[in-house]
Coordinates of C-alpha atoms in Angstrom, one line a residue:
Chain H
M1 CA -5.0 -34.4 31.3
A2 CA -3.0 -30.7 30.5
E3 CA -4.8 -29.1 33.5
L4 CA -2.4 -31.5 35.5
S5 CA 1.1 -30.9 33.5
F6 CA 0.7 -27.5 32.0
N7 CA 1.9 -25.3 34.7
K8 CA 5.1 -26.6 35.0
D9 CA 6.4 -25.9 32.3
H10 CA 4.3 -23.0 30.8
G11 CA 2.5 -21.9 33.8
Y12 CA 4.6 -19.1 34.1
L13 CA 4.1 -17.6 31.1
E14 CA 0.2 -18.3 30.7
G15 CA 0.8 -16.2 34.0
L16 CA 2.6 -13.7 32.1
V17 CA 1.0 -13.0 28.8
R18 CA -2.7 -12.9 30.9
G19 CA -1.3 -10.3 32.6
M20 CA 0.2 -7.9 29.2
K21 CA -4.0 -9.2 28.0
A22 CA -4.9 -7.1 30.7
G23 CA -3.3 -3.5 29.8
I24 CA -5.3 -4.2 26.3
L25 CA -6.9 -0.9 26.1
T26 CA -10.2 -0.7 26.6
D27 CA -13.3 1.6 25.2
T28 CA -12.5 4.4 27.4
D29 CA -9.0 4.5 26.6
Y30 CA -9.8 4.5 22.7
H31 CA -12.3 7.1 23.6
N32 CA -9.8 9.5 24.9
L33 CA -7.1 9.2 22.3
A34 CA -9.7 9.5 19.9
Q35 CA -10.8 13.4 21.2
C36 CA -6.9 14.4 20.4
D37 CA -6.2 17.3 18.5
T38 CA -2.3 16.8 18.0
L39 CA -0.2 14.0 18.1
D40 CA 1.2 14.9 21.3
D41 CA -2.3 14.8 22.9
M42 CA -1.9 11.5 21.8
K43 CA 1.5 10.5 23.1
L44 CA -0.2 12.2 26.8
H45 CA -2.8 9.7 27.5
L46 CA -1.0 7.3 26.0
Q47 CA 1.7 8.0 29.2
S48 CA -1.5 6.8 31.1
T49 CA -1.7 3.3 29.8
D50 CA 0.3 0.2 29.6
Y51 CA 2.2 1.6 27.0
G52 CA 3.8 4.1 29.9
K53 CA 6.8 6.7 28.3
M54 CA 7.1 4.6 25.3
L55 CA 7.0 7.7 23.3
S56 CA 8.4 10.0 25.1
S57 CA 11.8 8.3 25.3
S58 CA 12.3 8.8 21.5
E59 CA 14.4 12.4 20.6
E60 CA 13.2 12.2 16.7
D61 CA 9.4 14.1 15.7
L62 CA 6.5 12.4 16.4
T63 CA 5.1 11.1 13.3
V64 CA 2.1 8.5 12.5
S65 CA 5.2 6.1 11.2
L66 CA 7.0 6.6 14.7
V67 CA 4.4 6.1 16.5
D68 CA 3.8 2.2 14.7
S69 CA 7.9 1.7 15.1
K70 CA 7.2 2.2 18.7
L71 CA 4.2 0.3 19.3
R72 CA 6.0 -2.7 16.9
E73 CA 9.1 -2.4 19.5
N74 CA 6.7 -2.9 22.5
L75 CA 5.1 -5.5 20.7
V76 CA 8.3 -7.0 20.0
T77 CA 10.1 -6.6 23.7
E78 CA 7.1 -8.1 24.9
F79 CA 7.3 -11.8 22.5
S80 CA 11.1 -11.7 23.2
C81 CA 10.2 -11.8 26.8
L82 CA 7.6 -14.9 26.4
R83 CA 10.3 -16.7 23.6
S84 CA 13.3 -16.7 25.8
N85 CA 11.7 -18.5 28.8
A86 CA 10.0 -20.8 26.7
L87 CA 9.9 -24.5 27.0
P88 CA 9.4 -26.9 23.6
P89 CA 6.6 -27.8 22.7
L90 CA 5.7 -23.3 23.1
S91 CA 9.2 -22.7 22.0
T92 CA 8.7 -24.4 18.9
F93 CA 4.2 -22.4 18.2
L94 CA 6.2 -19.3 18.9
D95 CA 8.4 -19.9 16.6
Y96 CA 5.7 -20.9 14.2
I97 CA 4.4 -17.5 15.0
T98 CA 7.9 -15.4 13.6
Y99 CA 7.4 -17.4 10.2
S100 CA 5.0 -15.5 8.4
Y101 CA 7.0 -12.0 9.6
M102 CA 10.0 -13.7 8.5
I103 CA 8.2 -14.5 4.5
D104 CA 7.1 -10.7 5.0
N105 CA 10.7 -9.5 5.4
V106 CA 11.5 -12.0 2.5
V107 CA 9.2 -10.5 -0.1
M108 CA 10.2 -6.5 1.1
L109 CA 13.9 -7.4 0.7
I110 CA 13.5 -8.8 -2.7
T111 CA 10.9 -5.8 -4.2
G112 CA 13.8 -3.2 -2.2
A113 CA 16.2 -5.1 -4.8
L114 CA 13.9 -4.8 -7.7
K115 CA 13.7 -1.2 -7.3
Q116 CA 17.2 -0.8 -6.6
R117 CA 17.7 0.2 -2.8
D118 CA 20.2 -0.5 -0.6
V119 CA 19.9 -2.9 1.5
A120 CA 21.0 -1.0 4.8
E121 CA 18.1 1.2 4.0
V122 CA 15.0 -1.6 3.4
L123 CA 16.3 -3.8 6.9
P124 CA 15.5 -1.3 9.6
R125 CA 12.3 -1.8 8.2
C126 CA 11.6 -5.1 8.2
H127 CA 9.4 -6.7 10.9
P128 CA 11.9 -7.6 14.0
L129 CA 9.9 -10.2 14.9
G130 CA 10.9 -11.8 11.4
A131 CA 14.6 -11.3 11.8
F132 CA 16.7 -14.0 11.0
D133 CA 20.7 -14.4 9.8
Q134 CA 21.0 -14.7 6.0
M135 CA 18.1 -11.5 5.8
A136 CA 21.1 -9.3 4.1
A137 CA 22.0 -11.6 1.1
V138 CA 18.1 -11.8 0.5
G139 CA 18.3 -9.1 -2.5
I140 CA 20.7 -10.7 -4.2
A141 CA 18.9 -13.4 -5.3
R142 CA 17.7 -13.6 -8.7
T143 CA 14.7 -16.7 -8.8
P144 CA 13.7 -18.1 -6.3
T145 CA 15.3 -21.8 -6.5
E146 CA 18.7 -19.3 -6.2
L147 CA 16.9 -18.1 -2.7
Y148 CA 16.0 -21.4 -2.1
S149 CA 19.2 -23.0 -2.8
A150 CA 22.0 -20.3 -2.0
I151 CA 20.3 -18.2 1.4
L152 CA 16.9 -19.9 2.8
V153 CA 18.1 -23.5 2.7
D154 CA 19.3 -23.0 6.5
T155 CA 16.2 -20.9 8.0
P156 CA 13.4 -22.1 9.5
L157 CA 11.7 -21.1 5.8
A158 CA 13.6 -24.1 3.8
P159 CA 10.8 -26.1 4.7
F160 CA 7.8 -23.9 2.8
F161 CA 9.5 -23.8 -0.4
Q162 CA 8.1 -27.2 -1.6
E163 CA 6.0 -25.7 -4.1
A164 CA 7.6 -22.1 -4.6
V165 CA 10.5 -23.0 -6.2
S166 CA 10.9 -21.8 -9.8
D167 CA 13.6 -20.8 -12.3
T168 CA 11.1 -17.4 -13.3
N169 CA 12.9 -14.2 -12.5
L170 CA 11.9 -12.4 -9.3
D171 CA 9.8 -9.0 -10.7
E172 CA 6.9 -7.8 -8.7
M173 CA 4.7 -10.3 -10.0
E174 CA 7.0 -13.5 -9.4
A175 CA 7.4 -12.0 -5.8
E176 CA 3.6 -11.6 -4.8
I177 CA 3.1 -15.1 -6.6
L178 CA 6.0 -16.7 -4.0
R179 CA 4.8 -14.9 -0.7
S180 CA 1.5 -16.2 -1.4
K181 CA 3.2 -19.8 -1.6
L182 CA 5.2 -19.8 1.3
F183 CA 2.6 -18.5 3.7
K184 CA 0.0 -21.2 2.0
A185 CA 2.9 -24.1 3.0
Y186 CA 3.4 -22.4 6.5
L187 CA -0.2 -21.6 7.2
E188 CA -1.0 -25.4 6.5
S189 CA 2.5 -26.6 8.4
F190 CA 1.5 -24.6 11.4
H191 CA -2.7 -26.0 11.2
S192 CA -1.0 -29.4 11.2
F193 CA 1.2 -28.9 14.4
C194 CA -1.7 -27.3 16.0
K195 CA -3.8 -30.5 15.3
S196 CA -0.7 -33.0 16.7
L197 CA -0.7 -30.6 20.2
G198 CA -4.2 -31.3 20.3
G199 CA -6.4 -30.5 23.5
A200 CA -7.6 -27.2 24.3
T201 CA -5.0 -25.8 21.2
R202 CA -6.5 -28.2 18.3
D203 CA -10.0 -25.9 19.9
T204 CA -8.7 -22.9 19.5
M205 CA -6.3 -22.2 17.0
C206 CA -8.0 -24.8 14.3
P207 CA -10.5 -22.4 13.5
V208 CA -8.5 -19.3 14.0
L209 CA -6.0 -20.7 11.5
E210 CA -8.6 -22.3 9.0
F211 CA -10.2 -18.6 9.1
E212 CA -6.8 -17.4 8.2
A213 CA -6.7 -19.6 5.1
D214 CA -10.2 -18.7 3.6
R215 CA -9.9 -15.2 4.7
R216 CA -6.3 -14.9 2.4
A217 CA -8.7 -16.9 -0.7
F218 CA -11.0 -14.7 -0.4
I219 CA -9.3 -11.8 -0.4
I220 CA -6.4 -12.6 -3.1
T221 CA -9.3 -13.5 -5.3
V222 CA -10.9 -10.0 -4.9
N223 CA -7.5 -8.4 -5.4
S224 CA -6.9 -10.1 -8.2
F225 CA -9.6 -9.0 -10.5
G226 CA -7.7 -6.2 -13.4
T227 CA -4.4 -7.9 -12.3
D228 CA -2.8 -10.2 -14.7
L229 CA -3.5 -12.9 -12.1
S230 CA -5.6 -15.7 -13.7
G231 CA -8.1 -18.1 -12.3
A232 CA -5.8 -20.6 -12.9
D233 CA -2.7 -19.0 -11.1
R234 CA -4.4 -17.9 -8.1
S235 CA -6.0 -21.5 -7.3
V236 CA -2.2 -22.9 -6.2
L237 CA -1.8 -19.4 -3.6
Y238 CA -5.0 -21.1 -1.9
P239 CA -4.5 -22.3 1.3
S240 CA -6.0 -25.6 1.7
C241 CA -6.7 -25.9 5.3
G242 CA -9.5 -23.5 5.5
K243 CA -13.6 -24.6 5.5
L244 CA -13.2 -23.6 1.9
Y245 CA -11.1 -26.5 0.6
P246 CA -11.7 -27.9 -1.9
E247 CA -15.6 -26.8 -3.2
G248 CA -15.6 -23.5 -2.1
L249 CA -11.8 -22.6 -3.5
Q250 CA -12.7 -24.5 -6.7
L251 CA -15.6 -22.0 -6.9
L252 CA -13.5 -18.9 -6.1
A253 CA -10.6 -20.2 -9.1
R254 CA -13.9 -19.6 -11.3
A255 CA -14.7 -16.4 -9.9
E256 CA -14.5 -13.7 -12.4
D257 CA -16.2 -10.7 -9.9
H258 CA -17.8 -9.7 -7.4
E259 CA -20.9 -10.4 -6.4
Q260 CA -19.5 -13.8 -7.9
V261 CA -17.5 -14.0 -4.8
K262 CA -20.2 -13.0 -2.6
A263 CA -21.9 -16.0 -4.3
V264 CA -19.7 -18.3 -2.8
A265 CA -18.9 -17.0 0.7
D266 CA -23.3 -16.8 1.0
C267 CA -22.6 -21.0 1.0
Y268 CA -20.8 -20.2 4.5
S269 CA -22.4 -19.2 7.4
G270 CA -19.7 -17.6 8.9
Y271 CA -18.2 -15.6 5.7
K272 CA -22.3 -14.4 4.7
I273 CA -22.2 -11.9 7.4
I274 CA -18.8 -11.0 6.0
F275 CA -20.1 -10.5 2.6
D276 CA -23.6 -8.9 3.7
D277 CA -24.4 -5.2 1.8
P278 CA -23.4 -2.5 4.7
E279 CA -26.1 -0.7 6.9
P280 CA -26.4 2.7 5.7
E281 CA -25.3 4.1 9.8
S282 CA -21.9 1.8 9.9
G283 CA -20.3 3.9 7.0
C284 CA -18.6 2.3 4.3
K285 CA -16.4 -1.1 6.0
T286 CA -13.7 -2.0 3.2
L287 CA -13.6 -6.3 3.2
E288 CA -10.6 -6.2 4.9
D289 CA -12.8 -4.2 8.1
R290 CA -14.8 -6.9 8.2
F291 CA -12.2 -9.4 8.3
F292 CA -10.2 -7.8 10.7
E293 CA -13.7 -7.7 13.2
Q294 CA -14.2 -11.3 12.6
E295 CA -10.7 -12.0 13.7
V296 CA -10.7 -10.1 16.5
K297 CA -13.8 -12.0 17.3
L298 CA -12.3 -15.4 17.5
N299 CA -9.2 -14.4 19.1
T300 CA -10.3 -12.9 22.0
L301 CA -12.5 -16.5 22.8
A302 CA -9.1 -18.0 22.8
F303 CA -8.7 -16.7 26.8
L304 CA -12.0 -18.1 27.4
Q305 CA -9.9 -21.7 28.4
Q306 CA -7.1 -22.0 30.2
F307 CA -4.0 -23.9 29.8
H308 CA -3.2 -24.6 25.9
F309 CA -0.9 -22.1 23.6
G310 CA -4.0 -20.2 21.7
V311 CA -4.0 -17.3 24.2
F312 CA 0.1 -16.6 23.0
Y313 CA -1.1 -16.7 19.1
S314 CA -3.9 -14.3 20.0
Y315 CA -2.2 -12.0 22.6
I316 CA 0.3 -11.2 19.3
K317 CA -2.7 -10.9 16.7
L318 CA -4.8 -8.4 19.3
K319 CA -1.6 -6.4 19.8
E320 CA -1.2 -6.0 16.0
Q321 CA -5.2 -4.9 16.3
E322 CA -4.6 -2.5 19.0
S323 CA -1.5 -0.9 17.0
R324 CA -3.1 -0.6 13.9
N325 CA -5.9 0.5 15.6
I326 CA -4.2 3.2 17.5
V327 CA -1.8 4.3 14.1
W328 CA -5.2 4.9 12.1
I329 CA -7.0 7.7 15.1
A330 CA -3.3 8.9 14.7
E331 CA -3.7 9.4 10.9
C332 CA -7.2 10.8 11.4
V333 CA -5.9 13.4 14.0
T334 CA -3.6 14.4 11.5
Q335 CA -5.2 14.5 8.8
R336 CA -8.1 16.2 9.9
Q337 CA -10.6 13.1 9.5
K338 CA -12.6 12.8 12.5
S339 CA -16.0 11.8 10.8
K340 CA -13.5 8.2 10.2
I341 CA -11.7 8.2 13.4
H342 CA -14.5 6.0 15.2
N343 CA -13.5 3.0 12.2
Y344 CA -11.1 1.0 14.6
I345 CA -12.0 -2.0 16.4
P346 CA -12.4 -2.3 19.9
I347 CA -10.8 -5.2 21.4
F348 CA -12.3 -6.0 24.7
K349 CA -15.9 -4.4 25.6
Chain A
M1 CA -20.9 59.0 -31.7
V2 CA -18.3 59.5 -29.1
V3 CA -21.9 58.9 -26.8
L4 CA -22.2 55.3 -28.8
E5 CA -18.5 54.5 -28.3
L6 CA -18.9 55.3 -24.1
E7 CA -21.7 53.0 -24.2
E8 CA -20.2 50.4 -25.7
S9 CA -16.7 50.5 -23.6
S10 CA -19.3 51.0 -20.9
L11 CA -21.5 47.2 -21.8
L12 CA -17.7 45.5 -22.7
L13 CA -16.7 46.6 -19.3
D14 CA -19.7 44.8 -17.7
E15 CA -19.2 42.2 -20.1
K16 CA -15.3 41.7 -19.0
L17 CA -16.3 42.2 -15.4
L18 CA -19.4 39.7 -15.4
R19 CA -16.6 37.0 -17.4
F20 CA -13.8 37.7 -14.2
M21 CA -16.9 37.3 -11.7
D22 CA -17.7 33.9 -13.7
Q23 CA -13.9 32.6 -13.9
L24 CA -13.1 33.3 -10.4
E25 CA -16.8 31.2 -9.4
L26 CA -15.0 28.6 -11.3
L27 CA -11.8 28.4 -9.8
E28 CA -13.0 28.3 -6.1
E29 CA -15.0 25.7 -7.3
K30 CA -12.2 23.7 -8.7
R31 CA -9.9 24.8 -6.1
A32 CA -12.3 23.3 -3.2
A33 CA -12.7 19.8 -5.9
L34 CA -8.5 19.8 -6.0
N35 CA -8.3 20.1 -1.9
S36 CA -11.0 17.4 -1.1
L37 CA -9.3 14.6 -3.6
I38 CA -6.3 15.7 -2.5
E39 CA -8.0 14.9 1.5
Q40 CA -9.4 11.8 -0.2
G41 CA -6.1 10.2 -2.0
W42 CA -4.0 10.8 1.1
F43 CA -6.6 9.8 3.4
S44 CA -7.3 6.3 0.6
M45 CA -3.2 5.5 1.2
S46 CA -4.2 5.9 5.3
K47 CA -6.7 2.9 4.7
A48 CA -4.6 0.9 2.3
R49 CA -1.9 1.1 5.5
Y50 CA -3.7 -0.4 7.5
S51 CA -4.8 -2.9 5.5
M52 CA -1.6 -3.9 4.7
G53 CA 0.6 -2.8 7.5
N54 CA 2.6 0.7 7.9
K55 CA 6.0 -0.6 6.0
R56 CA 4.1 -1.6 2.9
V57 CA 3.0 1.7 1.9
S58 CA 6.3 4.0 1.9
A59 CA 8.8 5.7 0.1
L60 CA 10.3 2.1 0.4
Q61 CA 8.5 0.7 -2.5
Y62 CA 9.2 2.8 -5.1
A63 CA 12.8 3.6 -6.7
S64 CA 14.9 6.5 -6.8
E65 CA 14.8 7.1 -10.6
I66 CA 11.4 7.1 -12.2
E67 CA 10.3 8.4 -15.6
P68 CA 7.4 10.2 -14.9
L69 CA 4.1 8.5 -16.8
V70 CA 2.5 12.1 -17.3
C71 CA 3.9 15.2 -18.4
V72 CA 2.6 18.8 -18.7
H73 CA 2.6 20.9 -21.8
A74 CA 2.3 24.6 -21.8
R75 CA 1.9 26.6 -24.5
T76 CA 1.1 30.3 -25.3
L77 CA -2.3 31.4 -26.8
D78 CA -2.3 34.2 -29.9
N79 CA -4.5 36.4 -26.6
G80 CA -1.3 36.2 -24.0
E81 CA -2.8 33.3 -22.2
V82 CA -1.4 30.1 -21.2
D83 CA -2.8 26.5 -22.1
F84 CA -1.8 23.9 -19.8
C85 CA -2.4 20.3 -20.9
I86 CA -1.8 16.3 -19.7
E87 CA -0.2 14.3 -22.3
R88 CA 0.1 10.7 -20.6
S89 CA 2.1 8.5 -22.7
K90 CA 2.0 5.1 -23.4
Q91 CA 3.4 2.4 -21.4
K92 CA 5.5 1.0 -23.8
A93 CA 5.8 -3.1 -24.3
R94 CA 8.5 -5.2 -22.7
D95 CA 9.4 -6.4 -25.5
E96 CA 10.1 -2.5 -27.0
A97 CA 11.7 -1.5 -23.9
G98 CA 14.0 -4.9 -24.1
K99 CA 15.0 -3.5 -27.4
E100 CA 15.6 -0.3 -26.8
A101 CA 17.8 -1.2 -24.0
R102 CA 20.4 -3.0 -26.8
S103 CA 20.8 0.0 -29.1
I104 CA 22.5 1.5 -25.5
E105 CA 26.0 1.0 -25.5
D106 CA 27.1 -0.1 -21.7
I107 CA 30.6 0.6 -21.1
G108 CA 31.5 -1.6 -18.4
P109 CA 30.8 -4.5 -16.2
Q110 CA 27.3 -5.1 -15.5
E111 CA 25.4 -6.8 -12.5
E112 CA 23.4 -9.2 -14.0
G113 CA 24.1 -10.2 -18.0
V114 CA 24.6 -13.0 -20.3
R115 CA 26.9 -12.4 -22.7
R116 CA 26.8 -13.9 -26.2
R117 CA 29.4 -13.6 -28.1
N118 CA 29.4 -13.9 -32.4
K119 CA 31.6 -17.3 -32.7
P120 CA 34.5 -16.5 -35.3
K121 CA 34.0 -19.2 -38.7
N122 CA 36.5 -21.4 -38.9
N123 CA 37.1 -21.9 -42.5
V124 CA 37.8 -18.0 -43.0
P125 CA 39.5 -16.5 -46.0
E126 CA 42.5 -14.2 -44.7
K127 CA 41.0 -11.2 -46.8
K128 CA 38.1 -11.5 -44.5
E129 CA 40.0 -11.7 -41.4
G130 CA 39.0 -8.1 -40.8
E131 CA 35.7 -7.8 -41.0
E132 CA 36.0 -10.8 -38.2
A133 CA 37.9 -9.1 -36.4
S134 CA 36.0 -6.1 -36.0
S135 CA 32.3 -8.1 -35.8
E136 CA 34.4 -9.7 -32.8
K137 CA 35.1 -6.3 -30.7
A138 CA 31.1 -5.7 -30.8
P139 CA 30.0 -8.9 -29.0
E140 CA 25.9 -9.2 -29.1
V141 CA 24.6 -8.1 -25.4
T142 CA 21.4 -9.7 -24.4
P143 CA 20.9 -8.4 -21.2
I144 CA 18.4 -9.5 -18.5
R145 CA 17.4 -5.7 -17.5
K146 CA 14.7 -5.8 -15.0
S147 CA 15.2 -2.2 -14.5
D148 CA 14.2 -0.6 -18.0
Q149 CA 10.9 -2.2 -18.2
N150 CA 10.6 -0.6 -14.3
L151 CA 11.6 2.5 -15.2
Q152 CA 7.7 3.0 -16.8
Q153 CA 5.4 1.3 -14.9
D154 CA 2.1 1.9 -13.6
P155 CA 2.8 2.8 -10.2
L156 CA 0.3 0.7 -8.7
K157 CA 2.5 -2.4 -9.1
W158 CA 5.4 -0.7 -6.6
F159 CA 3.2 -2.0 -3.8
G160 CA 2.9 -5.5 -4.8
I161 CA 0.2 -7.1 -7.7
L162 CA -2.8 -7.8 -5.1
V163 CA -3.4 -4.4 -3.7
P164 CA -6.3 -3.5 -1.8
Q165 CA -9.1 -1.3 -3.5
T166 CA -8.2 1.1 -1.2
L167 CA -4.7 1.9 -2.8
K168 CA -6.2 1.7 -6.2
Q169 CA -9.4 4.6 -4.9
A170 CA -6.2 6.2 -3.9
Q171 CA -4.7 6.1 -7.0
S172 CA -7.6 7.4 -8.9
S173 CA -8.0 10.6 -6.9
F174 CA -4.8 11.2 -7.5
T175 CA -4.8 11.0 -11.1
Q176 CA -7.7 13.6 -11.0
V177 CA -6.0 15.7 -8.9
I178 CA -3.5 16.4 -12.1
E179 CA -6.1 16.5 -14.4
L180 CA -7.9 18.9 -12.3
S181 CA -4.4 20.9 -11.7
A182 CA -3.7 21.7 -15.2
E183 CA -7.5 23.4 -15.6
I184 CA -6.7 25.3 -12.8
A185 CA -3.6 26.6 -14.2
T186 CA -4.9 27.4 -17.4
L187 CA -8.2 28.9 -15.1
Q188 CA -5.6 30.8 -13.0
T189 CA -3.8 32.6 -16.4
A190 CA -7.1 33.4 -18.2
I191 CA -8.2 35.1 -15.0
L192 CA -4.9 37.0 -14.6
N193 CA -5.5 38.1 -18.6
S194 CA -9.0 39.2 -17.6
R195 CA -8.3 41.2 -14.5
Q196 CA -5.5 42.8 -17.3
E197 CA -7.8 43.4 -19.4
L198 CA -10.2 44.8 -17.0
K199 CA -7.6 47.5 -15.4
Q200 CA -7.5 48.2 -19.1
C201 CA -10.7 48.9 -19.5
R202 CA -12.1 51.0 -16.1
K203 CA -8.4 53.2 -17.1
D204 CA -10.0 54.0 -20.9
K205 CA -13.6 54.6 -19.8
P206 CA -12.7 58.1 -17.4
I207 CA -11.0 58.5 -20.4
L208 CA -13.6 58.1 -22.6
Q209 CA -16.1 60.4 -20.6
E210 CA -14.2 63.3 -20.6
V211 CA -14.3 63.5 -24.2
S212 CA -17.8 63.3 -24.2
A213 CA -18.4 65.3 -21.4
T214 CA -16.7 68.4 -23.9
R215 CA -17.8 67.2 -27.1
L216 CA -21.4 67.6 -25.4
E217 CA -20.5 70.5 -24.1
K218 CA -19.7 72.3 -27.7
L219 CA -22.6 71.3 -29.1
T220 CA -24.6 72.9 -26.7
D221 CA -22.7 76.0 -27.1

């Protein structure tokens, strides 16, 4: 009976996150932002939203990259506020959210080291939500086994290295494979954690995570065409906690072109619409755009129920989409490509 | 005779003018295409940033030392025009790059490397000692050099192996821009040349006209 006991430990934070959700930009806000001609105009408009003086306080030149960094800082502040007040099992749940950023940071540090970039240069660009103590040492490792045994064994990412350890030297291909393997283990672990929590958390989170798993499988397949990653190589990268497991994943591993991937998607009603041919008026939306749209739809559903942890995950993901939207509008404004400015994804109508 | 010369010179002038105009029109078209391709390329990169994340498509992703994949060769032709042509260097196979690295002697400690020394044979006659000593001084080095292999790499791989379609589109736009730039540079020198020739012809024309006028006068007298 979650309704009876949830508020004791987590009621304040759920209230907080619902309050923050009310500040998510609306259609009017996006409409105003799209009318801007310069980044300064956008800064002015953002001041009247929950973002407030976020951009005004900075003395650096206003660039799209700065806007992105400030939006990210804002999200990190909100998340830290939630995490610092969280009790188990919410604290574990929130930690799970940070692991995906940790994985991205690890790969960014490895690729930075491959390009002989100074650690001091790469560290500030890492996502703050995925910070961990041993970050500075990651670039030294030469193989995934070394990375695990010397550096990451004491971090929360250690359990995800089960299938990722190998003695091949870390180059671009290995870094990509490492990213996918770690993410697969992470997603499957997160999925079983949410299942174990049960109740409304399981009902809202499991479909979202299953969608994420299937999305990764599709994107890995489509992006691997024309690269050195073969079907057999990529089949070990597909997370198995989605709807595509096991038959869909087997078919995807054998797919050689976009048409075959589309054929696999056609067997699943949720994914058929994503791969369908676009209407001529909607402009050319990429596959990733359509997946983002679907993700937004699934995440907004979390707020229809109470007394569960899904709202926290969904809030973070929706805020990320909002950041992407604002940065997209900023890019269109600076590059004077106003015709494509409406390709952002509105969140709450 | 002079009348004929004048007529020929006029026709030549017309021809040169028309050629000049055609070249200008072609230049305008190519410049418009270049601008549009550059805009497209940058916009595709923004779309890639949207899917991948802003910090994953940035200056951090490439090394500070890179070798160019494309070179521009300029050669001056007989008529004074300069022809710019693009040459793509073929990407070396990894083994080849490794062998070349071995031929370069590197003095000093190496960060990553496995040194394999020639083991001296135990039962060596005295007269061969000198040879052994010299071969010991030059150990065979088989470094695991990642940096050399990466110097000539498809720039798409800087951002990862599984990159979205939009980044590939950006790359193809910029590749076309490179080719177009060389054509535009060649065309620009050709236009400057044409303009010079045109000026020269226009200078010569009044002189010819004067000469033909005086000769006509003499004939009629």
